[in-house]
mmCIF file of C-alpha atoms in Angstrom:
data_model
loop_
_atom_site.group_PDB
_atom_site.id
_atom_site.type_symbol
_atom_site.label_atom_id
_atom_site.label_comp_id
_atom_site.label_asym_id
_atom_site.label_seq_id
_atom_site.Cartn_x
_atom_site.Cartn_y
_atom_site.Cartn_z
ATOM 1 C CA GLY A 169 1.423 21.326 4.226
ATOM 2 C CA ASP A 170 0.344 18.518 6.464
ATOM 3 C CA VAL A 171 -2.864 16.534 5.894
ATOM 4 C CA VAL A 172 -5.144 16.715 8.944
ATOM 5 C CA VAL A 173 -6.564 13.414 10.191
ATOM 6 C CA ARG A 174 -9.934 13.994 11.907
ATOM 7 C CA GLU A 175 -11.856 11.715 14.247
ATOM 8 C CA GLU A 176 -14.978 11.550 12.079
ATOM 9 C CA GLU A 177 -15.949 12.109 8.465
ATOM 10 C CA PHE A 178 -17.074 15.657 9.315
ATOM 11 C CA LEU A 179 -14.653 18.541 8.626
ATOM 12 C CA ILE A 180 -15.383 20.053 12.052
ATOM 13 C CA SER A 181 -14.645 16.856 14.055
ATOM 14 C CA ALA A 182 -11.698 16.659 16.436
ATOM 15 C CA GLU A 183 -8.163 16.531 14.987
ATOM 16 C CA LEU A 184 -6.405 13.249 15.767
ATOM 17 C CA ARG A 185 -3.020 13.831 14.140
ATOM 18 C CA ARG A 186 -1.302 15.227 11.037
ATOM 19 C CA ILE A 187 0.300 13.403 8.141
ATOM 20 C CA ARG A 188 3.478 14.835 6.630
ATOM 21 C CA PRO A 189 3.835 15.119 2.827
ATOM 22 C CA GLY A 190 5.430 11.960 1.436
ATOM 23 C CA SER A 191 3.931 9.705 4.089
ATOM 24 C CA TRP A 192 1.876 6.639 3.245
ATOM 25 C CA VAL A 193 -1.681 5.955 4.426
ATOM 26 C CA GLN A 194 -3.947 2.977 4.004
ATOM 27 C CA GLN A 195 -7.605 3.376 3.158
ATOM 28 C CA ALA A 196 -9.917 1.745 5.738
ATOM 29 C CA ALA A 197 -13.215 1.739 3.819
ATOM 30 C CA PRO A 198 -14.791 3.360 0.719
ATOM 31 C CA ALA A 199 -14.328 7.105 0.240
ATOM 32 C CA ARG A 200 -17.287 9.479 0.600
ATOM 33 C CA ARG A 201 -18.051 12.564 -1.455
ATOM 34 C CA ILE A 202 -19.720 15.501 0.296
ATOM 35 C CA VAL A 203 -22.955 16.248 -1.574
ATOM 36 C CA HIS A 204 -24.378 19.288 0.248
ATOM 37 C CA GLY A 205 -23.145 22.668 1.408
ATOM 38 C CA PRO A 206 -20.030 24.739 0.703
ATOM 39 C CA ALA A 207 -17.789 21.618 0.645
ATOM 40 C CA THR A 208 -19.857 19.872 -2.091
ATOM 41 C CA GLY A 209 -17.605 17.579 -4.136
ATOM 42 C CA LEU A 210 -14.891 17.223 -1.475
ATOM 43 C CA ILE A 211 -13.785 13.583 -1.101
ATOM 44 C CA ARG A 212 -13.236 12.283 2.440
ATOM 45 C CA LEU A 213 -11.331 9.061 3.056
ATOM 46 C CA PRO A 214 -11.304 6.801 6.139
ATOM 47 C CA VAL A 215 -7.714 5.729 6.974
ATOM 48 C CA LEU A 216 -6.015 3.169 9.174
ATOM 49 C CA PRO A 217 -5.531 2.923 12.049
ATOM 50 C CA SER A 218 -8.268 5.476 12.572
ATOM 51 C CA GLY A 219 -9.640 8.775 11.334
ATOM 52 C CA TRP A 220 -10.651 10.611 8.167
ATOM 53 C CA VAL A 221 -8.703 12.767 5.725
ATOM 54 C CA THR A 222 -9.617 14.923 2.757
ATOM 55 C CA SER A 223 -8.178 13.053 -0.243
ATOM 56 C CA ASP A 224 -9.378 15.371 -3.011
ATOM 57 C CA ALA A 225 -10.430 18.997 -2.652
ATOM 58 C CA ARG A 226 -10.275 19.945 -6.334
ATOM 59 C CA ALA A 227 -14.069 20.360 -6.583
ATOM 60 C CA VAL A 228 -13.760 23.301 -4.152
ATOM 61 C CA ASN A 229 -10.585 24.735 -5.820
ATOM 62 C CA GLY A 230 -8.302 22.921 -3.370
ATOM 63 C CA PRO A 231 -5.545 20.346 -3.965
ATOM 64 C CA LEU A 232 -5.429 16.640 -4.609
ATOM 65 C CA PHE A 233 -3.814 15.416 -1.373
ATOM 66 C CA PHE A 234 -2.932 11.788 -2.265
ATOM 67 C CA GLU A 235 -1.349 9.950 -5.154
ATOM 68 C CA PRO A 236 -2.531 6.341 -5.630
ATOM 69 C CA ALA A 237 -0.056 3.648 -4.654
ATOM 70 C CA GLU A 238 1.534 1.616 -7.421
ATOM 71 C CA ARG A 239 -0.091 -1.799 -7.819
ATOM 72 C CA TRP A 240 1.913 -4.845 -8.973
ATOM 73 C CA ARG A 241 0.763 -8.326 -10.036
ATOM 74 C CA VAL A 242 2.817 -11.505 -9.470
ATOM 75 C CA VAL A 243 3.767 -12.863 -12.920
ATOM 76 C CA HIS A 244 6.511 -15.319 -11.919
ATOM 77 C CA ARG A 245 5.614 -18.983 -11.500
ATOM 78 C CA SER A 246 8.214 -20.709 -9.311
ATOM 79 C CA GLY A 247 6.771 -24.196 -9.533
ATOM 80 C CA ALA A 248 6.932 -24.501 -5.743
ATOM 81 C CA MET A 249 3.789 -25.717 -3.988
ATOM 82 C CA SER A 250 4.328 -23.186 -1.167
ATOM 83 C CA GLY A 251 3.981 -20.170 -3.512
ATOM 84 C CA ASP A 252 5.725 -18.159 -6.227
ATOM 85 C CA VAL A 253 7.221 -15.102 -4.439
ATOM 86 C CA VAL A 254 8.754 -14.938 -0.980
ATOM 87 C CA VAL A 255 7.822 -11.964 1.217
ATOM 88 C CA ARG A 256 10.504 -11.059 3.812
ATOM 89 C CA VAL A 257 10.415 -8.902 6.938
ATOM 90 C CA GLY A 258 13.420 -6.814 5.783
ATOM 91 C CA PHE A 259 14.875 -5.716 2.473
ATOM 92 C CA MET A 260 17.887 -8.036 2.760
ATOM 93 C CA PHE A 261 17.605 -11.473 1.114
ATOM 94 C CA ASN A 262 18.429 -13.313 4.330
ATOM 95 C CA SER A 263 15.781 -11.663 6.497
ATOM 96 C CA ASP A 264 12.943 -13.818 7.890
ATOM 97 C CA GLU A 265 10.167 -14.957 5.564
ATOM 98 C CA VAL A 266 6.745 -13.567 6.548
ATOM 99 C CA ALA A 267 4.482 -14.702 3.687
ATOM 100 C CA MET A 268 4.242 -16.291 0.241
ATOM 101 C CA LEU A 269 2.462 -14.852 -2.796
ATOM 102 C CA SER A 270 1.069 -16.759 -5.751
ATOM 103 C CA ILE A 271 0.894 -15.918 -9.433
ATOM 104 C CA GLY A 272 -1.882 -13.387 -9.997
ATOM 105 C CA ASP A 273 -1.741 -11.890 -6.497
ATOM 106 C CA VAL A 274 -1.768 -8.093 -6.464
ATOM 107 C CA VAL A 275 0.258 -5.995 -3.977
ATOM 108 C CA GLU A 276 0.646 -2.304 -3.423
ATOM 109 C CA CYS A 277 4.105 -0.735 -3.202
ATOM 110 C CA VAL A 278 4.096 1.390 -0.052
ATOM 111 C CA ASP A 279 7.621 2.826 0.057
ATOM 112 C CA ASP A 280 10.521 3.704 -2.213
ATOM 113 C CA LYS A 281 12.100 0.790 -4.081
ATOM 114 C CA VAL A 282 15.726 -0.242 -3.399
ATOM 115 C CA THR A 283 18.250 -2.171 -5.526
ATOM 116 C CA ILE A 284 20.546 -4.688 -3.897
ATOM 117 C CA SER A 285 23.159 -6.586 -5.982
ATOM 118 C CA GLY A 286 21.198 -5.837 -9.170
ATOM 119 C CA VAL A 287 17.864 -7.011 -7.706
ATOM 120 C CA GLU A 288 15.099 -4.390 -7.424
ATOM 121 C CA ARG A 289 13.184 -4.805 -4.144
ATOM 122 C CA MET A 290 9.959 -3.131 -2.942
ATOM 123 C CA TYR A 291 8.070 -2.856 0.349
ATOM 124 C CA VAL A 292 4.464 -3.963 -0.156
ATOM 125 C CA ALA A 293 1.116 -4.209 1.578
ATOM 126 C CA LEU A 294 0.125 -7.855 1.578
ATOM 127 C CA PRO A 295 -3.115 -8.939 -0.034
ATOM 128 C CA VAL A 296 -5.766 -10.691 2.038
ATOM 129 C CA GLY A 297 -4.914 -14.040 0.401
ATOM 130 C CA ALA A 298 -1.191 -14.056 1.308
ATOM 131 C CA ARG A 299 -0.085 -17.476 2.533
ATOM 132 C CA ALA A 300 2.210 -18.429 5.367
ATOM 133 C CA PRO A 301 5.803 -19.242 4.412
ATOM 134 C CA PHE A 302 6.747 -22.911 3.833
ATOM 135 C CA GLY A 303 6.868 -24.812 7.121
ATOM 136 C CA LYS A 304 4.853 -22.248 9.070
ATOM 137 C CA ALA A 305 1.227 -22.673 10.065
ATOM 138 C CA SER A 306 0.338 -18.973 9.870
ATOM 139 C CA LEU A 307 1.696 -15.555 8.879
ATOM 140 C CA GLY A 308 3.079 -15.455 12.431
ATOM 141 C CA SER A 309 0.988 -12.568 13.681
ATOM 142 C CA PRO A 310 -2.227 -10.840 12.638
ATOM 143 C CA SER A 311 -0.167 -7.671 12.533
ATOM 144 C CA VAL A 312 1.943 -8.910 9.598
ATOM 145 C CA SER A 313 0.503 -6.834 6.795
ATOM 146 C CA HIS A 314 3.644 -5.685 4.951
ATOM 147 C CA GLY A 315 6.933 -7.048 3.738
ATOM 148 C CA TRP A 316 9.743 -6.908 1.151
ATOM 149 C CA VAL A 317 9.641 -8.713 -2.229
ATOM 150 C CA SER A 318 11.935 -8.895 -5.243
ATOM 151 C CA LEU A 319 10.337 -6.957 -8.098
ATOM 152 C CA ASP A 320 12.892 -7.619 -10.838
ATOM 153 C CA ALA A 321 16.043 -9.742 -10.724
ATOM 154 C CA THR A 322 16.786 -9.794 -14.487
ATOM 155 C CA ALA A 323 19.876 -7.570 -14.089
ATOM 156 C CA ALA A 324 21.274 -10.243 -11.764
ATOM 157 C CA GLY A 325 20.344 -13.152 -14.064
ATOM 158 C CA GLY A 326 17.083 -13.937 -12.315
ATOM 159 C CA PRO A 327 13.394 -13.569 -13.211
ATOM 160 C CA ARG A 328 11.007 -10.645 -13.252
ATOM 161 C CA PHE A 329 8.532 -11.340 -10.421
ATOM 162 C CA PHE A 330 5.901 -8.610 -10.913
ATOM 163 C CA GLU A 331 4.288 -6.435 -13.573
ATOM 164 C CA ARG A 332 2.642 -3.072 -12.975
ATOM 165 C CA CYS A 333 -1.192 -2.968 -12.719
ATOM 166 C CA ASP A 334 -3.286 0.020 -13.621
ATOM 167 C CA ASP A 335 -6.387 -0.754 -11.505
ATOM 168 C CA SER A 336 -7.654 1.239 -8.560
ATOM 169 C CA SER A 337 -5.816 1.500 -5.239
ATOM 170 C CA SER A 338 -6.658 1.578 -1.553
ATOM 171 C CA LEU A 339 -3.331 3.107 -0.541
ATOM 172 C CA GLY A 340 -2.042 6.579 -1.216
ATOM 173 C CA LYS A 341 0.999 8.781 -0.732
ATOM 174 C CA ALA A 342 0.414 12.231 0.709
#
């Protein structure tokens, strides 16, 4: 069923909204484990834009509500001073550039991947260090936090841009 988003960390706080299975959420701060009472062991997670969810109820014989997001590291070096991987507003190759990533940057895939003309593309949450595209002074808007990148273009004769990471995540899929 749906995951309930509550106003505060407490299980009895007001309900703000519900998250449908398969939806993505972004963690706002460190998770907290309940250490006293009948819910001992339950893990509560603050999420953006606001609220708290139960991320893991297995300690009280409940379900694990979220799967960690896939994390990917930039491994392609373009040689361009502006950056190594272009981040675009849409999944099409001609959509506007919103950011640039550099080798070593880590992103989180926050939606299903798509393949266009043999190039695998993914929608990602931008890391804090993402740079503005060439010729632009800033990312355009403080609200630009996501965009589309090419994951692997080897089937189309291009490079592989990212490799999968196995480190911890701040995003999860319900």
